[in-house]
Amino acid sequence: QKEVEQNSGPLSVPEGAIASLNCTYSDRVSQSFFWYRQYSGKSPELIMSIYSNGDKEDGRFTAQLNKASQYVSLLIRDSQPSDSATYLCAVYPNDYKLSFGAGTTVTVRA
Amino acid sequence: ETGVTQSPTHLIKTRGQQVTLRCSSQSGHNTVSWYQQALGQGPQFIFQYYREEENGRGNFPPRFSGLQFPNYSSELNVNALELDDSALYLCASSFGSETQYFGPGTRLLVL
């Protein structure tokens, strides 16, 4: 079983719609969870971090965490063409190693 | 911009050669982690350096080695390059086990 799994995508949404990205993780002791955005040919850029169960909102982005279900999600509201990128879910299963999912590619159609 | 820098940006090597990649961490950060990202995949953890010592290692062979210097900058060395080593190499800096911020990466092509 992979440490971090994401819905495979690609995900295509119309401009202005909500994009919903899902991630599950295998290590129950994980305490820190991150979403990174990666544009084609660029490095990952942190967009959200979440540590407690529930929702965390930052502008058009909302991260949701459910530790009992070992599930993290990211909602992008009012999607814009500039949101077209690969979104990487990352988990800290221990104090030093970030484990990443394979990423979900999002395309926002104008 | 994260303040993390990497050099070079691109590199072409042939099988069997050796390569050194460099990373300067963000001001105030004392920890550097290295990742390998193959095309279409998520980054894979290589190792982490904290206070000039290796603090953890992923599933990579010993020909992948590293260093951290007193100013917290770091090097990744890869010996006996193989075709499968072609990837984007990412350096991330952090303050201990806090959030990691990535540099722009070095794209390595092994022919």
CSV table of C-alpha atoms in Angstrom, one decimal:
chain,number,residue,atom,x,y,z
A,1,GLN,CA,0.0,0.0,0.0
A,2,LYS,CA,1.4,3.4,-0.9
A,3,GLU,CA,1.9,5.8,1.9
A,4,VAL,CA,-0.1,8.6,0.2
A,5,GLU,CA,-2.7,8.1,-2.5
A,6,GLN,CA,-4.5,10.8,-4.5
A,7,ASN,CA,-7.4,10.6,-6.9
A,8,SER,CA,-5.7,9.9,-10.2
A,9,GLY,CA,-7.1,12.6,-12.4
A,10,PRO,CA,-6.7,14.5,-14.6
A,11,LEU,CA,-9.5,16.7,-13.3
A,12,SER,CA,-11.1,19.2,-15.7
A,13,VAL,CA,-13.4,21.9,-14.4
A,14,PRO,CA,-15.0,25.0,-16.0
A,15,GLU,CA,-13.9,28.4,-14.8
A,16,GLY,CA,-15.8,29.5,-11.7
A,17,ALA,CA,-16.5,25.9,-10.6
A,18,ILE,CA,-15.3,24.1,-7.5
A,19,ALA,CA,-12.4,21.6,-7.9
A,20,SER,CA,-12.3,18.9,-5.3
A,21,LEU,CA,-9.1,16.9,-4.7
A,22,ASN,CA,-8.8,13.9,-2.4
A,23,CYS,CA,-5.9,12.2,-0.6
A,24,THR,CA,-5.6,9.2,1.8
A,25,TYR,CA,-2.6,8.2,3.9
A,26,SER,CA,-1.6,5.0,5.5
A,27,ASP,CA,0.3,6.0,8.6
A,28,ARG,CA,-2.1,6.7,11.5
A,29,VAL,CA,0.6,8.6,13.5
A,30,SER,CA,0.9,11.3,10.8
A,31,GLN,CA,0.3,14.7,12.3
A,32,SER,CA,1.1,17.3,9.6
A,33,PHE,CA,-0.5,17.5,6.2
A,34,PHE,CA,0.3,19.8,3.2
A,35,TRP,CA,-1.0,20.7,-0.2
A,36,TYR,CA,1.6,21.8,-2.7
A,37,ARG,CA,0.9,23.2,-6.2
A,38,GLN,CA,3.3,22.5,-9.0
A,39,TYR,CA,3.1,24.2,-12.4
A,40,SER,CA,4.6,22.3,-15.3
A,41,GLY,CA,8.4,22.4,-15.2
A,42,LYS,CA,8.5,24.2,-11.9
A,43,SER,CA,9.0,23.1,-8.3
A,44,PRO,CA,6.3,22.5,-5.7
A,45,GLU,CA,4.9,25.6,-4.0
A,46,LEU,CA,3.2,25.3,-0.6
A,47,ILE,CA,-0.5,26.4,-0.7
A,48,MET,CA,-2.0,24.9,2.5
A,49,SER,CA,-1.0,23.2,5.7
A,50,ILE,CA,-3.4,21.6,8.2
A,51,TYR,CA,-2.7,19.9,11.5
A,52,SER,CA,-6.1,19.5,13.2
A,53,ASN,CA,-9.3,17.7,12.2
A,54,GLY,CA,-11.8,20.0,10.5
A,55,ASP,CA,-11.6,22.7,7.8
A,56,LYS,CA,-9.0,25.3,7.2
A,57,GLU,CA,-9.8,28.1,4.7
A,58,ASP,CA,-7.3,30.4,3.0
A,59,GLY,CA,-8.8,32.6,0.3
A,60,ARG,CA,-10.3,30.4,-2.4
A,61,PHE,CA,-8.7,27.2,-0.9
A,62,THR,CA,-10.2,25.0,1.8
A,63,ALA,CA,-8.3,22.0,3.3
A,64,GLN,CA,-10.3,19.4,5.2
A,65,LEU,CA,-8.7,16.8,7.5
A,66,ASN,CA,-10.3,13.7,9.0
A,67,LYS,CA,-7.6,11.7,10.9
A,68,ALA,CA,-10.0,8.9,11.9
A,69,SER,CA,-10.6,8.2,8.2
A,70,GLN,CA,-7.0,9.1,7.3
A,71,TYR,CA,-8.3,11.5,4.7
A,72,VAL,CA,-7.3,15.0,3.5
A,73,SER,CA,-9.0,17.0,0.8
A,74,LEU,CA,-8.5,20.3,-0.9
A,75,LEU,CA,-11.3,22.4,-2.4
A,76,ILE,CA,-10.6,25.2,-4.9
A,77,ARG,CA,-13.6,27.5,-5.1
A,78,ASP,CA,-14.2,29.9,-8.1
A,79,SER,CA,-11.5,28.0,-10.1
A,80,GLN,CA,-9.4,30.2,-12.4
A,81,PRO,CA,-7.3,29.2,-15.4
A,82,SER,CA,-4.2,30.1,-13.3
A,83,ASP,CA,-5.2,27.2,-11.0
A,84,SER,CA,-4.3,24.8,-13.8
A,85,ALA,CA,-1.5,22.8,-12.2
A,86,THR,CA,-0.6,19.5,-10.5
A,87,TYR,CA,-1.6,19.4,-6.8
A,88,LEU,CA,0.5,17.3,-4.5
A,89,CYS,CA,-0.7,16.0,-1.2
A,90,ALA,CA,2.1,15.5,1.3
A,91,VAL,CA,2.2,13.9,4.8
A,92,TYR,CA,4.8,13.9,7.6
A,93,PRO,CA,4.8,10.3,8.8
A,94,ASN,CA,7.8,11.0,11.0
A,95,ASP,CA,9.9,14.0,11.9
A,96,TYR,CA,12.0,14.2,8.8
A,97,LYS,CA,10.5,12.7,5.7
A,98,LEU,CA,7.7,14.2,3.6
A,99,SER,CA,5.8,11.5,1.8
A,100,PHE,CA,4.0,12.7,-1.4
A,101,GLY,CA,1.2,11.4,-3.5
A,102,ALA,CA,1.6,11.1,-7.2
A,103,GLY,CA,-0.4,14.3,-7.7
A,104,THR,CA,-3.6,15.2,-9.4
A,105,THR,CA,-3.5,17.4,-12.5
A,106,VAL,CA,-6.2,20.0,-12.6
A,107,THR,CA,-7.2,21.9,-15.8
A,108,VAL,CA,-9.5,24.8,-15.6
A,109,ARG,CA,-11.4,25.4,-18.8
A,110,ALA,CA,-12.1,29.1,-19.7
B,1,GLU,CA,10.0,33.0,-4.0
B,2,THR,CA,11.0,30.8,-1.1
B,3,GLY,CA,14.6,32.1,-0.7
B,4,VAL,CA,15.9,28.5,-1.4
B,5,THR,CA,18.3,28.5,-4.3
B,6,GLN,CA,19.7,25.5,-6.3
B,7,SER,CA,22.5,25.2,-8.8
B,8,PRO,CA,22.8,24.4,-11.6
B,9,THR,CA,19.3,24.6,-13.1
B,10,HIS,CA,20.0,22.0,-15.8
B,11,LEU,CA,22.7,19.4,-16.3
B,12,ILE,CA,23.5,16.7,-18.9
B,13,LYS,CA,25.7,13.8,-17.9
B,14,THR,CA,26.6,10.4,-19.4
B,15,ARG,CA,26.2,7.0,-17.7
B,16,GLY,CA,28.9,6.3,-15.1
B,17,GLN,CA,29.8,9.9,-14.5
B,18,GLN,CA,29.4,11.7,-11.1
B,19,VAL,CA,27.4,14.8,-10.4
B,20,THR,CA,27.2,17.4,-7.5
B,21,LEU,CA,24.1,19.5,-7.0
B,22,ARG,CA,24.0,22.4,-4.6
B,23,CYS,CA,21.4,24.0,-2.4
B,24,SER,CA,21.3,27.2,-0.3
B,25,SER,CA,18.7,27.1,2.4
B,26,GLN,CA,16.3,30.0,3.3
B,27,SER,CA,17.5,32.4,5.9
B,28,GLY,CA,16.7,31.1,9.4
B,29,HIS,CA,16.4,27.5,8.3
B,30,ASN,CA,18.8,24.8,9.6
B,31,THR,CA,17.5,21.7,7.8
B,32,VAL,CA,17.8,20.6,4.2
B,33,SER,CA,16.0,17.7,2.6
B,34,TRP,CA,16.6,16.3,-0.9
B,35,TYR,CA,14.0,14.8,-3.1
B,36,GLN,CA,14.0,13.1,-6.6
B,37,GLN,CA,11.0,13.7,-8.8
B,38,ALA,CA,10.7,11.5,-11.9
B,39,LEU,CA,8.3,12.6,-14.7
B,40,GLY,CA,4.7,12.2,-13.7
B,41,GLN,CA,5.4,11.2,-10.2
B,42,GLY,CA,5.5,12.8,-6.8
B,43,PRO,CA,8.8,13.7,-5.2
B,44,GLN,CA,10.6,10.8,-3.5
B,45,PHE,CA,12.6,11.5,-0.3
B,46,ILE,CA,16.4,10.9,-0.6
B,47,PHE,CA,17.7,12.2,2.7
B,48,GLN,CA,17.7,15.0,5.2
B,49,TYR,CA,20.6,16.9,6.8
B,50,TYR,CA,20.3,18.6,10.2
B,51,ARG,CA,23.3,20.2,11.9
B,52,GLU,CA,25.7,18.8,9.3
B,53,GLU,CA,24.6,15.2,9.9
B,54,GLU,CA,22.3,12.9,7.9
B,55,ASN,CA,19.0,12.8,9.9
B,56,GLY,CA,17.1,10.3,7.8
B,57,ARG,CA,17.3,8.5,4.5
B,58,GLY,CA,14.9,7.1,2.0
B,59,ASN,CA,15.2,4.1,-0.2
B,60,PHE,CA,18.2,5.2,-2.3
B,61,PRO,CA,21.5,3.4,-2.8
B,62,PRO,CA,24.7,4.5,-1.2
B,63,ARG,CA,25.9,6.1,-4.4
B,64,PHE,CA,23.6,9.0,-3.4
B,65,SER,CA,25.4,10.9,-0.7
B,66,GLY,CA,25.3,14.4,0.7
B,67,LEU,CA,26.8,17.0,2.9
B,68,GLN,CA,25.6,20.0,4.9
B,69,PHE,CA,27.9,22.9,5.7
B,70,PRO,CA,28.1,25.2,8.7
B,71,ASN,CA,26.0,27.8,6.9
B,72,TYR,CA,23.3,25.1,6.4
B,73,SER,CA,23.9,24.9,2.6
B,74,SER,CA,24.0,21.4,1.2
B,75,GLU,CA,25.3,19.3,-1.6
B,76,LEU,CA,23.9,16.1,-3.2
B,77,ASN,CA,26.4,13.8,-4.9
B,78,VAL,CA,25.5,11.0,-7.2
B,79,ASN,CA,28.2,8.6,-8.3
B,80,ALA,CA,28.1,6.1,-11.2
B,81,LEU,CA,25.1,7.8,-12.9
B,82,GLU,CA,22.4,5.5,-14.4
B,83,LEU,CA,19.8,6.4,-17.0
B,84,ASP,CA,17.1,6.1,-14.3
B,85,ASP,CA,18.7,8.9,-12.4
B,86,SER,CA,17.3,11.4,-14.9
B,87,ALA,CA,14.9,13.5,-12.9
B,88,LEU,CA,14.2,16.8,-11.2
B,89,TYR,CA,16.2,17.0,-8.0
B,90,LEU,CA,14.5,19.2,-5.4
B,91,CYS,CA,16.0,20.7,-2.3
B,92,ALA,CA,13.7,21.8,0.5
B,93,SER,CA,14.7,23.8,3.6
B,94,SER,CA,13.0,24.0,6.9
B,95,PHE,CA,13.5,24.9,10.5
B,96,GLY,CA,13.8,21.4,12.0
B,97,SER,CA,10.7,19.4,11.3
B,98,GLU,CA,8.6,22.4,10.4
B,99,THR,CA,7.1,23.2,7.0
B,100,GLN,CA,9.5,22.5,4.1
B,101,TYR,CA,9.9,25.0,1.3
B,102,PHE,CA,11.3,24.0,-2.0
B,103,GLY,CA,13.9,25.5,-4.3
B,104,PRO,CA,13.5,25.7,-8.1
B,105,GLY,CA,15.1,22.3,-8.6
B,106,THR,CA,17.9,21.0,-10.8
B,107,ARG,CA,16.9,19.0,-13.9
B,108,LEU,CA,19.4,16.2,-14.6
B,109,LEU,CA,19.5,14.3,-17.8
B,110,VAL,CA,21.7,11.2,-18.0
B,111,LEU,CA,22.5,9.9,-21.5
